[in-house]
Amino acid sequence: MFSKSCQYAIRAVIYLTAHGREGQNTGVKEIAEALQVPQQFLAKILQELVRHHLLSSVKGPNGGFFLSEKNLKMSLLEVVECIDGKAVLTSCVLGLPQCSGVNPCPLHHQFVTCREGMREMLVNKKITEISADLLPQVSRF
Amino acid sequence: MFSKSCQYAIRAVIYLTAHGREGQNTGVKEIAEALQVPQQFLAKILQELVRHHLLSSVKGPNGGFFLSEKNLKMSLLEVVECIDGKAVLTSCVLGLPQCSGVNPCPLHHQFVTCREGMREMLVNKKITEISADLLPQVSRF
DNA sequence: GAAGTTCATGTTTTCAAAATCCTGTCAGTA
DNA sequence: TACTGACAGGATTTTGAAAACATGAACTTC
Ligand code: FES
Ligand code: FES
């Protein structure tokens, strides 16, 4: 469904909503260890999110990543589309070059229902809401 | 979502339900050309389906692949699970090692709904029913 | 302002999926 | 039997995601 990069990105963001202390930055090292994910690889992904203004960072000692007020308003959908591209939620389940109702593949009509449900989930799960859920699970392994 | 191998497999099976002439076998060449898919690679995939008795074949001149009465009763889910493994429809959307309600990730509850919808689709779409749909689209490219 | 910490970025390596190559096997035909 | 057409299957190459490596740039503290 989602690429590994994307899964790492989502888990990292969720981790930050749950464990990001107020006014205190969280380093890649801590996140990577908590999520049991390759640190250098995760760093690349977080940088991508920062470039797209979905995440904030500060350099230097006591630096790290954090979610600004603005960041907290974003949905997971934006994270997914940033890492995996918009196509993940618009492309044909059978890999056909175009996906639309005008020239649908045999599975199209039923598949779009699933896909929209997925989009729904990613949009409704505002980053800020997630911490309300049972959250230690992102770092489960 | 599904691997390329799996997409090819589904499209090939759908193609056979639509274009498989009665009592006449269809060669890999024809299928591969219709689907615009690498022939040798598709051959491998079809062989895998034959090994799992989801598809039938005969060797020699005028040989090829076809769907037996028994094959026609199978669902696309069996095709998917044969190629991509059962895990595709049971694994965690965030890539966590286990997926179940007892220790769910933050997206679990909403995700299982989508996933079950997907399974539903693959089970209900009996191979024999599909040809009723608008079918030339599998070979669109 | 020197040293150390942490994010940023470009390059390289690893690995598995995707694709190709090549030979074997079986069945039909003459 | 010999020949040909098609599937079967092992071995190899290609490709791209995933991961690791190495270096640079910004910031803090002393
Ligand atoms: S055309 Fe295949 S899912 Fe839309
Ligand atoms: S635990 Fe993540 S989807 Fe079930």
Short mmCIF file of C-alpha atoms (C1' of nucleotides) and ligand atoms in Angstrom, two decimals:
data_model
loop_
_atom_site.label_atom_id
_atom_site.label_comp_id
_atom_site.label_asym_id
_atom_site.label_seq_id
_atom_site.Cartn_x
_atom_site.Cartn_y
_atom_site.Cartn_z
CA MET A 1 0.00 0.00 0.00
CA PHE A 2 2.41 2.66 1.19
CA SER A 3 6.16 2.61 0.67
CA LYS A 4 8.44 1.97 3.59
CA SER A 5 9.57 5.58 3.50
CA CYS A 6 5.97 6.64 3.83
CA GLN A 7 5.28 4.27 6.70
CA TYR A 8 8.33 5.60 8.52
CA ALA A 9 7.17 9.18 7.89
CA ILE A 10 3.72 8.56 9.31
CA ARG A 11 5.07 6.75 12.34
CA ALA A 12 7.58 9.52 12.97
CA VAL A 13 4.94 12.22 12.81
CA ILE A 14 2.67 10.28 15.11
CA TYR A 15 5.57 9.75 17.47
CA LEU A 16 6.17 13.48 17.59
CA THR A 17 2.57 14.26 18.42
CA ALA A 18 2.72 11.81 21.27
CA HIS A 19 6.23 12.27 22.61
CA GLY A 20 7.19 15.74 21.41
CA ARG A 21 7.63 17.68 24.64
CA GLU A 22 6.37 21.25 24.67
CA GLY A 23 9.00 23.71 23.45
CA GLN A 24 11.58 20.97 23.23
CA ASN A 25 13.00 19.47 20.08
CA THR A 26 13.35 15.78 19.39
CA GLY A 27 16.44 14.43 17.64
CA VAL A 28 16.48 11.90 14.82
CA LYS A 29 18.39 9.55 17.05
CA GLU A 30 15.62 9.35 19.61
CA ILE A 31 12.92 8.90 17.00
CA ALA A 32 14.84 6.28 15.05
CA GLU A 33 15.56 4.27 18.16
CA ALA A 34 11.99 4.45 19.38
CA LEU A 35 10.67 3.37 16.01
CA GLN A 36 13.44 0.82 15.41
CA VAL A 37 14.15 2.31 12.04
CA PRO A 38 17.47 3.08 10.26
CA GLN A 39 18.50 6.50 11.52
CA GLN A 40 20.15 7.87 8.38
CA PHE A 41 17.27 6.79 6.25
CA LEU A 42 14.74 8.32 8.58
CA ALA A 43 16.72 11.56 8.58
CA LYS A 44 16.31 11.79 4.81
CA ILE A 45 12.58 11.36 5.11
CA LEU A 46 12.19 13.94 7.84
CA GLN A 47 14.22 16.41 5.80
CA GLU A 48 11.82 15.90 2.93
CA LEU A 49 8.93 16.73 5.24
CA VAL A 50 10.75 19.84 6.44
CA ARG A 51 11.33 20.96 2.85
CA HIS A 52 7.59 20.71 2.27
CA HIS A 53 6.85 22.59 5.50
CA LEU A 54 5.03 19.66 7.03
CA LEU A 55 7.55 19.50 9.85
CA SER A 56 9.90 21.97 11.52
CA SER A 57 13.50 21.65 12.62
CA VAL A 58 16.27 23.53 14.32
CA LYS A 59 19.99 22.86 14.01
CA GLY A 60 22.73 22.79 16.54
CA PRO A 61 22.90 21.42 20.07
CA ASN A 62 19.47 20.84 21.57
CA GLY A 63 18.20 21.03 18.02
CA GLY A 64 15.88 18.54 16.45
CA PHE A 65 12.45 18.22 14.96
CA PHE A 66 9.12 19.48 16.20
CA LEU A 67 5.59 20.18 15.02
CA SER A 68 4.73 23.86 14.87
CA GLU A 69 1.21 25.15 15.38
CA LYS A 70 0.84 25.23 11.63
CA ASN A 71 2.22 21.72 11.22
CA LEU A 72 -0.27 20.37 13.70
CA LYS A 73 -3.14 21.51 11.50
CA MET A 74 -2.06 19.30 8.61
CA SER A 75 -3.52 15.92 7.86
CA LEU A 76 -1.70 12.65 7.36
CA LEU A 77 -2.79 12.79 3.74
CA GLU A 78 -0.34 15.60 3.17
CA VAL A 79 2.43 13.52 4.67
CA VAL A 80 1.58 10.58 2.45
CA GLU A 81 1.34 12.66 -0.71
CA CYS A 82 4.60 14.38 0.14
CA ILE A 83 6.55 11.13 0.39
CA ASP A 84 4.79 8.75 -1.99
CA GLY A 85 3.32 11.31 -4.36
CA LYS A 86 -0.26 12.09 -5.15
CA ALA A 87 -0.53 9.09 -7.45
CA VAL A 88 -0.84 6.57 -4.61
CA LEU A 89 -4.43 7.60 -4.08
CA THR A 90 -5.40 8.17 -7.67
CA SER A 91 -3.79 5.37 -9.65
CA CYS A 92 -5.47 2.24 -10.99
CA VAL A 93 -5.41 -0.85 -8.82
CA LEU A 94 -4.43 -2.90 -11.86
CA GLY A 95 -1.64 -0.52 -12.81
CA LEU A 96 -3.37 0.78 -15.92
CA PRO A 97 -2.04 4.15 -17.03
CA GLN A 98 -5.24 6.04 -16.34
CA CYS A 99 -7.91 5.66 -13.72
CA SER A 100 -11.24 7.33 -14.15
CA GLY A 101 -14.90 6.52 -14.44
CA VAL A 102 -14.99 7.22 -18.15
CA ASN A 103 -12.81 4.26 -19.04
CA PRO A 104 -12.77 2.13 -15.90
CA CYS A 105 -11.01 -1.17 -15.41
CA PRO A 106 -13.18 -4.10 -14.25
CA LEU A 107 -12.37 -3.43 -10.62
CA HIS A 108 -12.56 0.35 -10.74
CA HIS A 109 -15.98 1.05 -9.30
CA GLN A 110 -15.54 -1.13 -6.30
CA PHE A 111 -11.95 -0.07 -5.80
CA VAL A 112 -12.59 3.66 -5.70
CA THR A 113 -14.85 3.05 -2.73
CA CYS A 114 -11.97 1.49 -0.81
CA ARG A 115 -9.59 4.17 -1.98
CA GLU A 116 -11.85 7.01 -0.94
CA GLY A 117 -12.29 5.34 2.42
CA MET A 118 -8.54 5.39 2.74
CA ARG A 119 -8.32 9.06 1.78
CA GLU A 120 -11.11 9.76 4.21
CA MET A 121 -9.11 8.12 6.97
CA LEU A 122 -5.97 10.10 6.17
CA VAL A 123 -7.81 13.42 5.97
CA ASN A 124 -9.89 12.99 9.08
CA LYS A 125 -6.98 11.86 11.17
CA LYS A 126 -5.69 15.34 11.75
CA ILE A 127 -2.26 15.20 13.20
CA THR A 128 -3.44 16.98 16.26
CA GLU A 129 -6.18 14.47 16.93
CA ILE A 130 -4.04 11.44 16.80
CA SER A 131 -2.39 11.84 20.13
CA ALA A 132 -5.79 11.25 21.64
CA ASP A 133 -5.65 7.67 20.39
CA LEU A 134 -3.83 4.84 21.99
CA LEU A 135 -0.44 5.94 20.85
CA PRO A 136 2.51 4.04 22.24
CA GLN A 137 1.88 1.53 19.45
CA VAL A 138 3.79 3.39 16.74
CA SER A 139 7.03 2.29 18.27
CA ARG A 140 5.93 -1.28 18.72
CA PHE A 141 8.15 -3.80 16.96
CA MET B 1 -1.14 -1.93 -3.13
CA PHE B 2 -0.49 -5.02 -5.23
CA SER B 3 2.82 -5.94 -6.80
CA LYS B 4 3.26 -5.67 -10.55
CA SER B 5 3.30 -9.47 -10.78
CA CYS B 6 -0.05 -9.53 -9.08
CA GLN B 7 -1.55 -6.88 -11.32
CA TYR B 8 -0.39 -8.80 -14.36
CA ALA B 9 -1.90 -11.98 -12.96
CA ILE B 10 -5.29 -10.40 -12.36
CA ARG B 11 -5.34 -8.78 -15.76
CA ALA B 12 -4.36 -12.02 -17.44
CA VAL B 13 -7.10 -13.97 -15.71
CA ILE B 14 -9.66 -11.32 -16.57
CA TYR B 15 -8.44 -11.38 -20.14
CA LEU B 16 -8.97 -15.11 -20.29
CA THR B 17 -12.52 -14.87 -19.01
CA ALA B 18 -13.27 -12.32 -21.69
CA HIS B 19 -11.27 -13.57 -24.66
CA GLY B 20 -10.76 -17.25 -23.91
CA ARG B 21 -12.56 -19.00 -26.77
CA GLU B 22 -14.54 -22.10 -25.88
CA GLY B 23 -12.41 -25.23 -26.04
CA GLN B 24 -9.50 -23.29 -27.43
CA ASN B 25 -6.30 -22.44 -25.61
CA THR B 26 -4.72 -19.02 -25.50
CA GLY B 27 -0.96 -18.61 -25.78
CA VAL B 28 1.22 -16.41 -23.57
CA LYS B 29 2.19 -14.47 -26.65
CA GLU B 30 -1.34 -13.37 -27.34
CA ILE B 31 -2.03 -12.44 -23.73
CA ALA B 32 1.23 -10.57 -23.30
CA GLU B 33 0.67 -8.58 -26.46
CA ALA B 34 -2.91 -7.73 -25.56
CA LEU B 35 -1.89 -6.62 -22.09
CA GLN B 36 1.32 -4.92 -23.24
CA VAL B 37 3.32 -6.81 -20.68
CA PRO B 38 6.70 -8.55 -20.90
CA GLN B 39 5.98 -12.00 -22.27
CA GLN B 40 8.62 -14.02 -20.43
CA PHE B 41 7.74 -12.41 -17.15
CA LEU B 42 4.07 -13.03 -17.64
CA ALA B 43 4.83 -16.66 -18.48
CA LYS B 44 6.45 -17.08 -15.07
CA ILE B 45 3.41 -15.68 -13.35
CA LEU B 46 0.99 -17.87 -15.26
CA GLN B 47 3.09 -20.91 -14.41
CA GLU B 48 2.77 -20.02 -10.76
CA LEU B 49 -0.99 -19.90 -11.12
CA VAL B 50 -0.97 -23.27 -12.87
CA ARG B 51 1.12 -24.77 -10.07
CA HIS B 52 -1.53 -23.63 -7.62
CA HIS B 53 -4.31 -25.00 -9.81
CA LEU B 54 -5.86 -21.59 -10.36
CA LEU B 55 -5.27 -21.87 -14.07
CA SER B 56 -4.90 -24.72 -16.54
CA SER B 57 -2.49 -25.24 -19.39
CA VAL B 58 -1.60 -27.67 -22.16
CA LYS B 59 1.77 -27.99 -23.83
CA GLY B 60 2.69 -28.45 -27.41
CA PRO B 61 1.29 -27.01 -30.62
CA ASN B 62 -2.13 -25.45 -30.19
CA GLY B 63 -1.36 -25.47 -26.51
CA GLY B 64 -1.82 -22.58 -24.15
CA PHE B 65 -3.70 -21.49 -21.08
CA PHE B 66 -7.36 -21.76 -20.26
CA LEU B 67 -9.77 -21.62 -17.35
CA SER B 68 -11.33 -24.94 -16.49
CA GLU B 69 -14.77 -25.26 -14.95
CA LYS B 70 -13.09 -25.54 -11.58
CA ASN B 71 -10.86 -22.55 -12.23
CA LEU B 72 -13.85 -20.40 -13.09
CA LYS B 73 -15.28 -20.96 -9.63
CA MET B 74 -12.32 -19.32 -7.93
CA SER B 75 -12.23 -15.75 -6.74
CA LEU B 76 -9.66 -13.11 -7.53
CA LEU B 77 -8.64 -13.23 -3.90
CA GLU B 78 -7.08 -16.62 -4.50
CA VAL B 79 -5.11 -15.20 -7.40
CA VAL B 80 -3.87 -12.32 -5.29
CA GLU B 81 -2.92 -14.51 -2.35
CA CYS B 82 -1.16 -16.92 -4.67
CA ILE B 83 1.10 -14.27 -6.16
CA ASP B 84 1.55 -11.72 -3.38
CA GLY B 85 0.99 -13.99 -0.41
CA LYS B 86 -1.70 -13.89 2.23
CA ALA B 87 0.05 -11.10 4.08
CA VAL B 88 -1.05 -8.36 1.67
CA LEU B 89 -4.50 -8.40 3.21
CA THR B 90 -3.52 -8.98 6.80
CA SER B 91 -0.49 -6.81 7.42
CA CYS B 92 -0.35 -3.48 9.20
CA VAL B 93 -0.69 -0.35 7.12
CA LEU B 94 2.24 1.17 9.01
CA GLY B 95 4.40 -1.90 8.50
CA LEU B 96 4.31 -2.96 12.15
CA PRO B 97 5.15 -6.63 12.62
CA GLN B 98 1.72 -7.60 13.86
CA CYS B 99 -1.73 -6.36 13.06
CA SER B 100 -4.63 -7.15 15.32
CA GLY B 101 -7.22 -5.47 17.45
CA VAL B 102 -5.49 -6.40 20.67
CA ASN B 103 -2.52 -4.14 20.03
CA PRO B 104 -3.63 -1.87 17.25
CA CYS B 105 -1.65 0.93 15.65
CA PRO B 106 -3.28 4.36 15.57
CA LEU B 107 -4.72 3.78 12.13
CA HIS B 108 -5.75 0.18 12.63
CA HIS B 109 -9.47 0.46 13.27
CA GLN B 110 -10.14 2.69 10.33
CA PHE B 111 -7.77 0.80 8.10
CA VAL B 112 -9.27 -2.63 8.63
CA THR B 113 -12.51 -1.27 7.29
CA CYS B 114 -10.83 -0.36 4.02
CA ARG B 115 -8.93 -3.62 3.93
CA GLU B 116 -12.03 -5.70 4.47
CA GLY B 117 -13.74 -3.75 1.73
CA MET B 118 -10.89 -4.73 -0.52
CA ARG B 119 -11.13 -8.38 0.44
CA GLU B 120 -14.86 -8.18 -0.08
CA MET B 121 -14.28 -6.91 -3.58
CA LEU B 122 -11.83 -9.66 -4.43
CA VAL B 123 -14.04 -12.40 -3.06
CA ASN B 124 -17.27 -11.22 -4.60
CA LYS B 125 -15.74 -10.70 -7.99
CA LYS B 126 -15.92 -14.33 -8.94
CA ILE B 127 -13.87 -14.95 -12.00
CA THR B 128 -16.92 -16.16 -13.83
CA GLU B 129 -18.84 -12.97 -13.10
CA ILE B 130 -16.27 -10.60 -14.37
CA SER B 131 -16.83 -11.15 -18.04
CA ALA B 132 -20.22 -9.58 -17.53
CA ASP B 133 -18.54 -6.27 -16.82
CA LEU B 134 -17.20 -3.89 -19.35
CA LEU B 135 -14.14 -5.89 -20.10
CA PRO B 136 -11.97 -4.72 -22.98
CA GLN B 137 -10.36 -2.37 -20.45
CA VAL B 138 -7.85 -4.87 -19.06
CA SER B 139 -5.77 -4.48 -22.17
CA ARG B 140 -5.97 -0.72 -22.19
CA PHE B 141 -2.60 1.00 -22.04
"C1'" DG C 1 36.00 32.02 18.26
"C1'" DA C 2 36.88 27.16 18.95
"C1'" DA C 3 34.65 22.94 19.83
"C1'" DG C 4 30.95 19.98 19.78
"C1'" DT C 5 26.21 18.86 18.49
"C1'" DT C 6 22.60 18.28 15.25
"C1'" DC C 7 20.26 18.90 10.85
"C1'" DA C 8 21.23 19.04 5.57
"C1'" DT C 9 22.85 16.99 1.38
"C1'" DG C 10 25.39 14.34 -2.17
"C1'" DT C 11 27.32 9.79 -3.21
"C1'" DT C 12 27.66 4.92 -2.82
"C1'" DT C 13 26.23 0.26 -1.58
"C1'" DT C 14 22.77 -3.35 -0.79
"C1'" DC C 15 18.96 -5.98 -1.86
"C1'" DA C 16 14.79 -7.68 -3.78
"C1'" DA C 17 11.41 -7.09 -7.46
"C1'" DA C 18 11.15 -6.99 -12.28
"C1'" DA C 19 12.66 -8.52 -16.52
"C1'" DT C 20 15.48 -11.34 -19.67
"C1'" DC C 21 18.10 -15.43 -21.33
"C1'" DC C 22 18.58 -20.06 -22.24
"C1'" DT C 23 17.66 -24.80 -22.07
"C1'" DG C 24 14.38 -28.57 -21.06
"C1'" DT C 25 10.01 -30.97 -21.62
"C1'" DC C 26 5.77 -32.30 -23.57
"C1'" DA C 27 2.38 -32.80 -27.31
"C1'" DG C 28 0.87 -32.74 -31.91
"C1'" DT C 29 1.94 -33.58 -37.02
"C1'" DA C 30 3.89 -35.50 -40.97
"C1'" DT D 1 10.93 -41.08 -35.86
"C1'" DA D 2 11.90 -36.48 -36.66
"C1'" DC D 3 10.33 -31.89 -36.46
"C1'" DT D 4 7.96 -28.08 -34.67
"C1'" DG D 5 5.28 -25.21 -31.43
"C1'" DA D 6 4.25 -24.16 -26.97
"C1'" DC D 7 4.67 -24.39 -21.78
"C1'" DA D 8 8.21 -25.26 -17.72
"C1'" DG D 9 11.86 -23.73 -15.09
"C1'" DG D 10 16.64 -22.64 -13.73
"C1'" DA D 11 20.04 -18.95 -14.07
"C1'" DT D 12 21.21 -14.33 -15.01
"C1'" DT D 13 20.77 -9.37 -15.67
"C1'" DT D 14 18.52 -4.98 -14.86
"C1'" DT D 15 16.18 -1.56 -12.10
"C1'" DG D 16 14.79 1.08 -8.36
"C1'" DA D 17 13.75 1.33 -3.49
"C1'" DA D 18 16.06 0.96 0.87
"C1'" DA D 19 19.98 1.68 3.52
"C1'" DA D 20 24.61 3.21 4.60
"C1'" DC D 21 28.48 6.46 4.08
"C1'" DA D 22 30.74 10.77 4.06
"C1'" DT D 23 30.86 15.63 4.09
"C1'" DG D 24 28.96 20.22 4.76
"C1'" DA D 25 26.29 23.85 7.18
"C1'" DA D 26 24.01 25.97 11.11
"C1'" DC D 27 23.60 26.61 15.93
"C1'" DT D 28 24.93 26.50 21.19
"C1'" DT D 29 27.92 26.77 24.73
"C1'" DC D 30 31.94 27.82 26.86
S1 FES E 1 -9.28 2.27 -13.69
FE1 FES E 1 -8.56 0.64 -12.48
S2 FES E 1 -9.00 1.38 -10.49
FE2 FES E 1 -9.71 3.02 -11.72
S1 FES E 2 -1.98 -2.73 13.54
FE1 FES E 2 -1.64 -1.24 12.00
S2 FES E 2 -3.24 -1.71 10.63
FE2 FES E 2 -3.59 -3.20 12.15
#
